[in-house]
Tab-separated table of C-alpha atoms and ligand atoms in Angstrom:
chain	number	residue	atom	x	y	z
A	1	UNK	CA	23.498	-14.344	15.943
A	2	UNK	CA	26.634	-16.932	16.101
A	3	UNK	CA	26.123	-20.280	13.538
A	4	UNK	CA	25.315	-22.406	16.596
A	5	UNK	CA	22.625	-20.126	17.321
A	6	UNK	CA	21.462	-19.664	13.490
A	7	UNK	CA	21.207	-23.431	13.679
A	8	UNK	CA	18.700	-24.057	16.318
A	9	UNK	CA	16.060	-21.211	14.789
A	10	UNK	CA	16.360	-22.309	11.878
A	11	UNK	CA	16.157	-26.097	12.828
A	12	UNK	CA	12.516	-25.021	15.137
A	13	UNK	CA	11.110	-23.370	11.740
A	14	UNK	CA	12.388	-26.155	9.086
A	15	UNK	CA	14.315	-23.901	7.244
A	16	UNK	CA	17.851	-25.504	7.879
A	17	UNK	CA	18.158	-25.575	4.082
A	18	UNK	CA	19.237	-21.656	3.949
A	19	UNK	CA	22.462	-22.549	4.980
A	20	UNK	CA	23.343	-24.977	2.117
A	21	UNK	CA	26.121	-22.754	0.664
A	22	UNK	CA	27.317	-21.303	4.305
A	23	UNK	CA	30.888	-22.724	3.310
A	24	UNK	CA	31.472	-21.004	0.220
A	25	UNK	CA	30.682	-18.075	1.593
A	26	UNK	CA	32.902	-15.447	2.861
A	27	UNK	CA	33.083	-13.951	5.958
A	28	UNK	CA	31.315	-10.722	5.462
A	29	UNK	CA	28.799	-12.603	3.396
A	30	UNK	CA	28.974	-15.180	6.116
A	31	UNK	CA	28.107	-12.708	8.989
A	32	UNK	CA	25.501	-10.506	6.850
A	33	UNK	CA	23.332	-14.380	6.361
A	34	UNK	CA	23.603	-14.703	9.810
A	35	UNK	CA	22.190	-11.122	10.275
A	36	UNK	CA	19.326	-11.575	8.261
A	37	UNK	CA	18.534	-14.902	9.955
A	38	UNK	CA	18.719	-13.549	12.915
A	39	UNK	CA	16.465	-10.015	11.732
A	40	UNK	CA	13.722	-12.451	10.291
A	41	UNK	CA	10.225	-13.230	11.405
A	42	UNK	CA	9.992	-16.921	11.263
A	43	UNK	CA	6.722	-17.242	13.064
A	44	UNK	CA	4.887	-16.393	10.519
A	45	UNK	CA	5.390	-18.901	7.895
A	46	UNK	CA	3.805	-21.958	8.930
A	47	UNK	CA	0.615	-20.228	8.406
A	48	UNK	CA	0.301	-20.749	4.351
A	49	UNK	CA	-0.124	-24.246	5.486
A	50	UNK	CA	-3.992	-23.629	6.665
A	51	UNK	CA	-4.107	-20.248	4.782
A	52	UNK	CA	-8.011	-21.152	4.339
A	53	UNK	CA	-8.217	-20.033	8.454
A	54	UNK	CA	-6.727	-16.763	7.945
A	55	UNK	CA	-9.776	-15.540	5.855
A	56	UNK	CA	-12.518	-15.917	8.337
A	57	UNK	CA	-14.918	-13.170	8.068
A	58	UNK	CA	-17.537	-11.884	11.000
A	59	UNK	CA	-21.237	-10.964	9.774
A	60	UNK	CA	-21.124	-8.257	6.977
A	61	UNK	CA	-23.825	-5.620	6.939
A	62	UNK	CA	-24.078	-2.491	4.556
A	63	UNK	CA	-22.036	0.488	5.795
A	64	UNK	CA	-23.507	3.965	3.687
A	65	UNK	CA	-21.473	5.953	1.757
A	66	UNK	CA	-21.257	9.608	1.397
A	67	UNK	CA	-22.573	9.599	-1.699
A	68	UNK	CA	-21.818	12.691	-4.881
A	69	UNK	CA	-24.858	14.334	-4.143
A	70	UNK	CA	-24.681	14.950	-0.318
A	71	UNK	CA	-20.875	16.118	-1.363
A	72	UNK	CA	-22.482	18.444	-3.715
A	73	UNK	CA	-24.506	19.584	-1.052
A	74	UNK	CA	-21.781	20.759	1.548
A	75	UNK	CA	-19.551	20.746	-0.979
A	76	UNK	CA	-18.421	24.924	0.732
A	77	UNK	CA	-18.716	23.894	4.009
A	78	UNK	CA	-16.099	20.617	3.859
A	79	UNK	CA	-13.854	22.576	1.599
A	80	UNK	CA	-13.703	25.398	3.823
A	81	UNK	CA	-13.577	22.304	6.846
A	82	UNK	CA	-10.308	20.844	4.909
A	83	UNK	CA	-8.368	24.066	3.974
A	84	UNK	CA	-8.435	25.207	7.754
A	85	UNK	CA	-6.975	21.951	8.421
A	86	UNK	CA	-4.281	22.411	5.908
A	87	UNK	CA	-3.877	25.429	6.801
A	88	UNK	CA	-3.390	24.750	10.457
A	89	UNK	CA	-0.594	21.841	9.410
A	90	UNK	CA	-2.562	19.444	10.482
A	91	UNK	CA	-2.591	17.144	7.306
A	92	UNK	CA	0.331	15.375	5.602
A	93	UNK	CA	0.688	12.596	3.402
A	94	UNK	CA	1.748	9.317	2.986
A	95	UNK	CA	2.654	7.863	-0.354
A	96	UNK	CA	2.764	3.963	-0.099
A	97	UNK	CA	5.378	2.878	-2.773
A	98	UNK	CA	7.426	0.224	-1.069
A	99	UNK	CA	5.657	-1.909	-4.238
A	100	UNK	CA	7.451	-4.351	-6.127
A	101	UNK	CA	5.379	-3.398	-9.142
A	102	UNK	CA	5.666	-7.087	-10.520
A	103	UNK	CA	2.391	-6.755	-12.381
A	104	UNK	CA	4.142	-3.648	-14.477
A	105	UNK	CA	7.136	-5.788	-14.990
A	106	UNK	CA	9.190	-3.119	-14.857
A	107	UNK	CA	12.885	-3.229	-12.973
A	108	UNK	CA	12.216	0.542	-11.582
A	109	UNK	CA	9.981	1.483	-9.157
A	110	UNK	CA	6.735	1.877	-10.480
A	111	UNK	CA	6.661	5.332	-9.940
A	112	UNK	CA	9.563	6.311	-12.303
A	113	UNK	CA	7.304	4.924	-14.965
A	114	UNK	CA	6.506	7.568	-17.902
A	115	UNK	CA	3.505	7.396	-19.100
A	116	UNK	CA	3.945	10.706	-21.309
A	117	UNK	CA	3.731	10.021	-25.372
A	118	UNK	CA	5.331	13.463	-26.547
A	119	UNK	CA	6.804	14.199	-23.372
A	120	UNK	CA	8.247	12.803	-20.307
A	121	UNK	CA	5.339	12.450	-17.394
A	122	UNK	CA	6.420	10.003	-14.541
A	123	UNK	CA	3.413	8.440	-12.282
A	124	UNK	CA	5.833	10.738	-9.751
A	125	UNK	CA	5.088	13.804	-11.926
A	126	UNK	CA	1.085	12.772	-11.870
A	127	UNK	CA	0.946	12.695	-8.000
A	128	UNK	CA	2.994	15.849	-7.193
A	129	UNK	CA	0.924	17.803	-9.556
A	130	UNK	CA	-2.107	16.047	-8.048
A	131	UNK	CA	-0.793	17.246	-4.726
A	132	UNK	CA	0.562	20.682	-5.557
A	133	UNK	CA	-2.872	21.643	-7.089
A	134	UNK	CA	-3.972	21.170	-3.385
A	135	UNK	CA	-0.593	23.838	-2.244
A	136	UNK	CA	-1.986	26.424	-4.041
A	137	UNK	CA	-5.342	26.564	-3.350
A	138	UNK	CA	-4.787	26.482	0.620
A	139	UNK	CA	-1.100	28.282	-0.323
A	140	UNK	CA	0.623	25.890	2.562
A	141	UNK	CA	3.012	22.874	2.323
A	142	UNK	CA	1.892	19.885	2.621
A	143	UNK	CA	4.070	17.413	4.827
A	144	UNK	CA	5.046	14.108	1.753
A	145	UNK	CA	6.191	11.500	3.703
A	146	UNK	CA	7.632	8.610	0.770
A	147	UNK	CA	7.025	4.694	1.733
A	148	UNK	CA	10.042	2.752	0.093
A	149	UNK	CA	11.412	-0.690	0.450
A	150	UNK	CA	15.136	-2.507	0.788
A	151	UNK	CA	14.785	-3.073	-2.984
A	152	UNK	CA	13.711	0.285	-4.633
A	153	UNK	CA	14.919	3.177	-1.776
A	154	UNK	CA	17.785	4.274	-3.384
A	155	UNK	CA	16.388	4.713	-7.021
A	156	UNK	CA	12.977	6.304	-5.383
A	157	UNK	CA	15.400	8.482	-3.477
A	158	UNK	CA	17.724	9.238	-6.391
A	159	UNK	CA	15.224	9.711	-8.780
A	160	UNK	CA	12.970	12.434	-6.923
A	161	UNK	CA	15.969	14.242	-6.065
A	162	UNK	CA	17.434	14.444	-8.971
A	163	UNK	CA	13.965	15.585	-10.930
A	164	UNK	CA	13.932	17.832	-8.075
A	165	UNK	CA	11.096	16.513	-6.644
A	166	UNK	CA	8.938	18.144	-9.364
A	167	UNK	CA	8.552	21.605	-7.603
A	168	UNK	CA	7.997	19.866	-4.403
A	169	UNK	CA	9.565	22.038	-1.609
A	170	UNK	CA	12.577	19.466	-0.728
A	171	UNK	CA	12.111	19.965	2.856
A	172	UNK	CA	8.379	19.056	3.079
A	173	UNK	CA	9.467	15.431	1.448
A	174	UNK	CA	10.533	13.046	3.370
A	175	UNK	CA	11.698	9.262	2.208
A	176	UNK	CA	11.400	6.214	5.057
A	177	UNK	CA	11.462	2.255	4.643
A	178	UNK	CA	9.470	-0.685	5.472
A	179	UNK	CA	9.896	-3.736	6.363
A	180	UNK	CA	10.731	-6.428	4.272
A	181	UNK	CA	9.311	-10.483	4.831
A	182	UNK	CA	10.891	-13.917	3.340
A	183	UNK	CA	9.641	-15.186	0.650
A	184	UNK	CA	9.418	-18.798	0.296
A	185	UNK	CA	7.776	-21.637	-1.486
A	186	UNK	CA	4.064	-23.826	-1.534
A	187	UNK	CA	5.638	-25.887	1.485
A	188	UNK	CA	6.691	-22.579	3.189
A	189	UNK	CA	10.859	-23.166	2.934
A	190	UNK	CA	12.356	-19.740	2.898
A	191	UNK	CA	13.876	-18.990	-1.013
A	192	UNK	CA	17.084	-18.381	-1.013
A	193	UNK	CA	17.757	-15.413	-3.668
A	194	UNK	CA	21.762	-15.384	-3.509
A	195	UNK	CA	23.591	-18.010	-1.985
A	196	UNK	CA	24.073	-15.934	1.153
A	197	UNK	CA	20.869	-13.856	0.874
A	198	UNK	CA	17.183	-15.129	2.080
A	199	UNK	CA	14.401	-14.158	-0.768
A	200	UNK	CA	12.571	-11.201	0.981
A	201	UNK	CA	9.859	-9.030	-0.471
A	202	UNK	CA	8.486	-6.224	1.241
A	203	UNK	CA	5.903	-6.903	3.733
A	204	UNK	CA	2.422	-5.275	2.257
A	205	UNK	CA	1.409	-2.103	2.992
A	206	UNK	CA	-0.429	-2.143	6.072
A	207	UNK	CA	3.153	-2.225	7.686
A	208	UNK	CA	3.628	2.173	7.347
A	209	UNK	CA	2.542	3.595	10.352
A	210	UNK	CA	4.252	0.484	12.020
A	211	UNK	CA	7.406	1.939	10.149
A	212	UNK	CA	6.995	5.332	10.056
A	213	UNK	CA	7.047	5.221	14.301
A	214	UNK	CA	10.674	2.581	13.570
A	215	UNK	CA	11.730	5.468	10.919
A	216	UNK	CA	11.376	8.723	12.860
A	217	UNK	CA	9.077	9.711	10.584
A	218	UNK	CA	6.094	9.844	13.841
A	219	UNK	CA	8.935	12.553	15.517
A	220	UNK	CA	8.252	14.804	12.147
A	221	UNK	CA	4.728	14.294	12.331
A	222	UNK	CA	4.214	15.288	16.344
A	223	UNK	CA	6.885	18.538	16.434
A	224	UNK	CA	4.688	19.659	13.016
A	225	UNK	CA	1.511	19.503	14.837
A	226	UNK	CA	-0.312	16.941	11.860
A	227	UNK	CA	-3.486	15.123	13.432
A	228	UNK	CA	-4.585	13.096	9.766
A	229	UNK	CA	-2.755	11.430	7.185
A	230	UNK	CA	-3.832	11.019	4.212
A	231	UNK	CA	-2.221	7.160	3.145
A	232	UNK	CA	-2.654	7.007	-0.959
A	233	UNK	CA	-1.774	4.141	-3.545
A	234	UNK	CA	1.255	5.238	-6.219
A	235	UNK	CA	-0.538	3.859	-9.645
A	236	UNK	CA	-3.426	6.139	-9.245
A	237	UNK	CA	-1.959	8.809	-11.401
A	238	UNK	CA	-5.478	10.932	-11.764
A	239	UNK	CA	-6.336	10.914	-7.754
A	240	UNK	CA	-6.656	13.842	-5.371
A	241	UNK	CA	-4.947	13.788	-2.675
A	242	UNK	CA	-5.142	15.784	0.910
A	243	UNK	CA	-7.941	16.869	-0.995
A	244	UNK	CA	-9.880	19.202	1.013
A	245	UNK	CA	-13.673	18.907	0.456
A	246	UNK	CA	-13.109	14.753	1.767
A	247	UNK	CA	-10.848	16.071	4.811
A	248	UNK	CA	-13.966	18.763	5.895
A	249	UNK	CA	-16.231	15.850	5.381
A	250	UNK	CA	-14.306	13.448	7.348
A	251	UNK	CA	-13.983	15.620	10.160
A	252	UNK	CA	-17.158	17.049	10.178
A	253	UNK	CA	-18.252	13.755	9.703
A	254	UNK	CA	-16.327	12.927	13.633
A	255	UNK	CA	-15.169	9.970	11.949
A	256	UNK	CA	-11.540	8.761	13.181
A	257	UNK	CA	-10.665	7.491	9.099
A	258	UNK	CA	-12.298	8.690	6.041
A	259	UNK	CA	-12.302	6.283	2.604
A	260	UNK	CA	-12.255	7.132	-1.187
A	261	UNK	CA	-15.115	5.070	-2.857
A	262	UNK	CA	-15.991	4.739	-6.399
A	263	UNK	CA	-19.333	3.036	-7.447
A	264	UNK	CA	-18.704	0.117	-8.342
A	265	UNK	CA	-19.718	-0.418	-12.604
A	266	UNK	CA	-20.128	-3.857	-12.216
A	267	UNK	CA	-21.677	-6.821	-9.125
A	268	UNK	CA	-18.353	-8.287	-9.879
A	269	UNK	CA	-15.822	-5.238	-10.253
A	270	UNK	CA	-12.963	-7.243	-8.919
A	271	UNK	CA	-12.428	-4.380	-5.875
A	272	UNK	CA	-12.539	-4.649	-2.253
A	273	UNK	CA	-16.274	-2.931	-0.841
A	274	UNK	CA	-17.111	-1.065	2.386
A	275	UNK	CA	-19.376	-2.730	4.610
A	276	UNK	CA	-19.439	-2.844	8.850
A	277	UNK	CA	-18.009	-6.491	10.180
A	278	UNK	CA	-19.480	-7.727	13.086
A	279	UNK	CA	-20.463	-4.104	13.520
A	280	UNK	CA	-17.419	-2.087	12.835
A	281	UNK	CA	-16.161	-0.298	9.048
A	282	UNK	CA	-14.046	-3.091	7.498
A	283	UNK	CA	-13.602	-3.532	4.108
A	284	UNK	CA	-14.590	-7.079	2.387
A	285	UNK	CA	-12.323	-8.228	-0.934
A	286	UNK	CA	-14.351	-8.966	-4.317
A	287	UNK	CA	-13.414	-12.852	-4.236
A	288	UNK	CA	-14.935	-13.003	-0.639
A	289	UNK	CA	-17.955	-11.318	-1.307
A	290	UNK	CA	-20.467	-14.360	-1.479
A	291	UNK	CA	-22.967	-14.658	-3.874
A	292	UNK	CA	-25.491	-13.040	-1.619
A	293	UNK	CA	-23.982	-10.084	-0.532
A	294	UNK	CA	-23.456	-9.090	-4.613
A	295	UNK	CA	-27.242	-9.216	-4.978
A	296	UNK	CA	-28.177	-7.942	-1.568
A	297	UNK	CA	-30.302	-4.095	-1.684
A	298	UNK	CA	-29.998	-1.278	0.845
A	299	UNK	CA	-33.340	0.588	1.754
A	300	UNK	CA	-33.703	2.637	-1.175
A	301	UNK	CA	-33.334	-0.705	-3.800
A	302	UNK	CA	-29.740	0.282	-4.743
A	303	UNK	CA	-26.957	-2.576	-3.834
A	304	UNK	CA	-25.767	-2.849	-0.940
A	305	UNK	CA	-22.368	-3.584	-1.425
A	306	UNK	CA	-21.269	-0.673	-4.276
A	307	UNK	CA	-18.813	1.406	-3.179
A	308	UNK	CA	-15.030	-0.223	-3.720
A	309	UNK	CA	-12.144	1.758	-2.726
A	310	UNK	CA	-9.613	2.814	-4.211
A	311	UNK	CA	-6.433	2.843	-1.214
A	312	UNK	CA	-6.849	6.568	-0.724
A	313	UNK	CA	-7.419	7.105	3.166
A	314	UNK	CA	-7.858	9.757	5.500
A	315	UNK	CA	-6.375	8.474	8.859
A	316	UNK	CA	-6.689	10.451	12.282
A	317	UNK	CA	-3.249	10.038	13.578
A	318	UNK	CA	-4.205	9.652	17.141
A	319	UNK	CA	-6.318	6.675	17.069
A	320	UNK	CA	-3.686	4.947	14.745
A	321	UNK	CA	-0.879	5.181	17.524
A	322	UNK	CA	-3.939	3.859	19.936
A	323	UNK	CA	-3.819	0.797	18.022
A	324	UNK	CA	0.082	0.226	17.269
A	325	UNK	CA	0.169	-3.170	19.120
A	326	UNK	CA	-2.641	-4.723	17.568
A	327	UNK	CA	-1.751	-6.557	15.389
A	328	UNK	CA	-2.920	-6.763	11.712
A	329	UNK	CA	-3.829	-10.425	10.174
A	330	UNK	CA	-1.240	-12.116	7.644
A	331	UNK	CA	-2.286	-12.291	4.154
A	332	UNK	CA	-0.247	-15.041	1.999
A	333	UNK	CA	-0.354	-14.102	-1.313
A	334	UNK	CA	1.382	-15.910	-4.330
A	335	UNK	CA	3.573	-14.584	-6.783
A	336	UNK	CA	6.690	-15.049	-8.864
A	337	UNK	CA	9.796	-15.548	-6.597
A	338	UNK	CA	13.378	-15.449	-8.314
A	339	UNK	CA	14.704	-17.926	-6.441
A	340	UNK	CA	18.192	-19.825	-6.900
A	341	UNK	CA	17.305	-23.561	-8.221
A	342	UNK	CA	19.699	-26.664	-7.431
A	343	UNK	CA	22.002	-25.906	-9.015
A	344	UNK	CA	22.858	-22.432	-7.366
A	345	UNK	CA	21.399	-21.015	-10.543
A	346	UNK	CA	19.049	-17.709	-10.393
A	347	UNK	CA	15.777	-18.360	-11.981
A	348	UNK	CA	13.407	-16.134	-12.758
A	349	UNK	CA	10.096	-17.359	-13.017
A	350	UNK	CA	7.103	-16.802	-15.099
A	351	UNK	CA	4.370	-17.956	-13.256
A	352	UNK	CA	3.866	-17.695	-9.409
A	353	UNK	CA	5.896	-20.165	-7.428
A	354	UNK	CA	5.496	-19.234	-3.361
A	355	UNK	CA	4.145	-16.792	-1.293
A	356	UNK	CA	4.650	-13.610	-0.238
A	357	UNK	CA	3.818	-13.127	3.256
A	358	UNK	CA	1.993	-8.971	4.050
A	359	UNK	CA	-0.451	-7.009	6.352
A	360	UNK	CA	-2.724	-4.838	4.471
A	361	UNK	CA	-3.373	-0.835	5.029
A	362	UNK	CA	-7.731	-2.135	4.786
A	363	UNK	CA	-7.423	-3.991	7.666
A	364	UNK	CA	-6.504	-0.774	8.938
A	365	UNK	CA	-10.363	-0.186	8.587
A	366	UNK	CA	-11.525	-2.841	11.022
A	367	UNK	CA	-9.778	-1.495	13.700
A	368	UNK	CA	-11.128	1.803	13.788
A	369	UNK	CA	-14.282	3.121	15.629
A	370	UNK	CA	-15.925	5.076	12.853
A	371	UNK	CA	-15.059	5.244	8.810
A	372	UNK	CA	-16.497	7.123	7.013
A	373	UNK	CA	-17.364	5.815	3.012
A	374	UNK	CA	-16.963	9.424	0.430
A	375	UNK	CA	-17.790	8.847	-2.922
A	376	UNK	CA	-15.189	9.832	-5.691
A	377	UNK	CA	-16.459	10.117	-10.200
A	378	UNK	CA	-14.531	6.848	-11.566
A	379	UNK	CA	-13.458	9.069	-14.203
A	380	UNK	CA	-11.880	11.776	-12.673
A	381	UNK	CA	-10.433	10.119	-9.934
A	382	UNK	CA	-9.334	6.262	-10.325
A	383	UNK	CA	-6.329	5.358	-12.736
A	384	UNK	CA	-4.970	2.808	-11.406
A	385	UNK	CA	-1.906	1.405	-13.346
A	386	UNK	CA	-1.537	-2.113	-11.875
A	387	UNK	CA	-0.269	-3.696	-15.448
A	388	UNK	CA	1.140	-2.880	-18.976
A	389	UNK	CA	-2.248	-3.414	-20.994
A	390	UNK	CA	-5.808	-4.193	-20.708
A	391	UNK	CA	-7.520	-4.002	-17.050
A	392	UNK	CA	-6.022	-1.062	-14.970
A	393	UNK	CA	-2.751	-0.282	-17.048
A	394	UNK	CA	-0.960	2.145	-18.647
A	395	UNK	CA	-3.218	1.998	-21.611
A	396	UNK	CA	-6.305	2.469	-19.663
A	397	UNK	CA	-4.979	5.458	-17.611
A	398	UNK	CA	-3.477	7.306	-20.033
A	399	UNK	CA	-6.870	7.708	-21.643
A	400	UNK	CA	-8.101	9.059	-18.332
A	401	UNK	CA	-5.475	11.119	-17.943
A	402	UNK	CA	-5.938	12.398	-22.008
A	403	UNK	CA	-10.261	12.955	-20.854
A	404	UNK	CA	-8.939	14.885	-17.408
A	405	UNK	CA	-7.320	17.481	-19.788
A	406	UNK	CA	-3.945	16.208	-19.182
A	407	UNK	CA	-1.529	16.462	-21.980
A	408	UNK	CA	0.567	13.464	-22.346
B	501	LIG	P1	-0.341	-3.515	-5.157
B	501	LIG	O1	-1.286	-4.610	-4.232
B	501	LIG	O2	-0.563	-2.995	-5.708
B	501	LIG	O3	1.035	-4.021	-5.003
B	501	LIG	O4	0.218	-2.367	-3.979
B	501	LIG	P2	2.117	-3.687	-5.739
B	501	LIG	O5	3.673	-4.942	-4.945
B	501	LIG	O6	2.745	-2.359	-6.091
B	501	LIG	O7	2.460	-4.124	-7.237
B	501	LIG	P3	2.245	-6.290	-7.737
B	501	LIG	O8	0.962	-6.452	-6.920
B	501	LIG	O9	3.477	-6.944	-7.080
B	501	LIG	O10	1.982	-6.133	-9.136
B	501	LIG	C1	-0.783	-1.500	-3.918
B	501	LIG	C2	-0.390	-0.349	-3.235
B	501	LIG	O11	0.951	-0.494	-2.305
B	501	LIG	C3	1.910	-0.346	-1.998
B	501	LIG	C4	2.607	-0.100	-3.572
B	501	LIG	O12	3.701	0.186	-3.662
B	501	LIG	C5	1.106	0.657	-4.062
B	501	LIG	O13	1.126	1.805	-3.859
B	501	LIG	N1	2.820	-1.453	-1.297
B	501	LIG	C6	2.168	-2.566	-1.656
B	501	LIG	C7	3.581	-0.782	-0.029
B	501	LIG	O14	4.383	0.492	-0.850
B	501	LIG	N2	4.398	-2.460	-0.086
B	501	LIG	C8	4.071	-3.522	-0.493
B	501	LIG	O15	4.744	-4.118	0.359
B	501	LIG	C9	3.029	-3.658	-1.022
């Protein structure tokens, strides 16, 4: 893109300020900036001016979960079906590790965080250990796709390689990068993070499947005959991955997606809950849950919206392919964004100072025809690490790991 073309695009979206330092840059930096301007989707930025309209929900009704007693009654059959699928090479795992983990406050990728106390035990290691349990049970390797972003790709790859993938077979580990989106101030003006670089952040965890396609991962999926993809977050150190019982239940119930859920610990717990929205599976976020929905009861008199998602989903791969062309809703999230101030000095703010633009995996559920919410025991499978201390923290996860017999 030439400077003239860049100016034209920037004027269209009210972003001319990003060329403020253009004349100070070397020819190479100028070129890089023009390329970044060309590649950046600026059409989404104006949405922050009418944020409220983005969050419109349809009619919410309950969606029954498969609860623990039903799972126990059918466990043997589900496990057999799940193990068969794994042994047949039909299941792949996708680790979403492209996030910035800003709440944890470590500069390194979140998976590199050491949760050990008397020994080294990294988040990545916990997850791989959990997956290895299934590999050993099934006596079959499972392809593991690791999503990173520009911000943490090299560090993640180097770390896992240096640690010999914590015992995972290297040829079954595949890395791919998600896309980035511009980050702006509250007026939707793109920040600069360097004089020749727009401020960007990963575009949310909802872009994982498109990024798998764009980076050639789907070719591996096809070649290996994978039909189901178990997508999971980097931060839940207790979760079971490629869990045969969960896979078997989703398959036997003929659903195109399964969602692991936990029973809420309080009506106002801050988790997204499973529901139907206009008759299709969906997730209503805790801040969208009205008083009426919070207090609604099902036929048995139990809370009707009582099962929170834990970002562990099993998607049917062909169902995802059919939906590739459909766009996902945009989420505009307030975050702390490092930026150059009026004097060209880099500022790392202590408080949120602008917006990031994200697509979320939970919105993919609403595009699916059927979903099985599958209950898991919170104390055994849900230990997310979002913060350093307090709720969903390193501290709480350590306590839960110890309760589950993991030596720290
Ligand atoms: P979170 O919503 O916790 O976001 O991600 P985050 O960026 O990791 O952390 P904070 O909010 O800045 O503290 C949930 C999961 O989605 C992944 C994360 O790596 C985590 O596994 N994720 C998030 C991505 O892979 N890409 C993204 O763009 C965002």
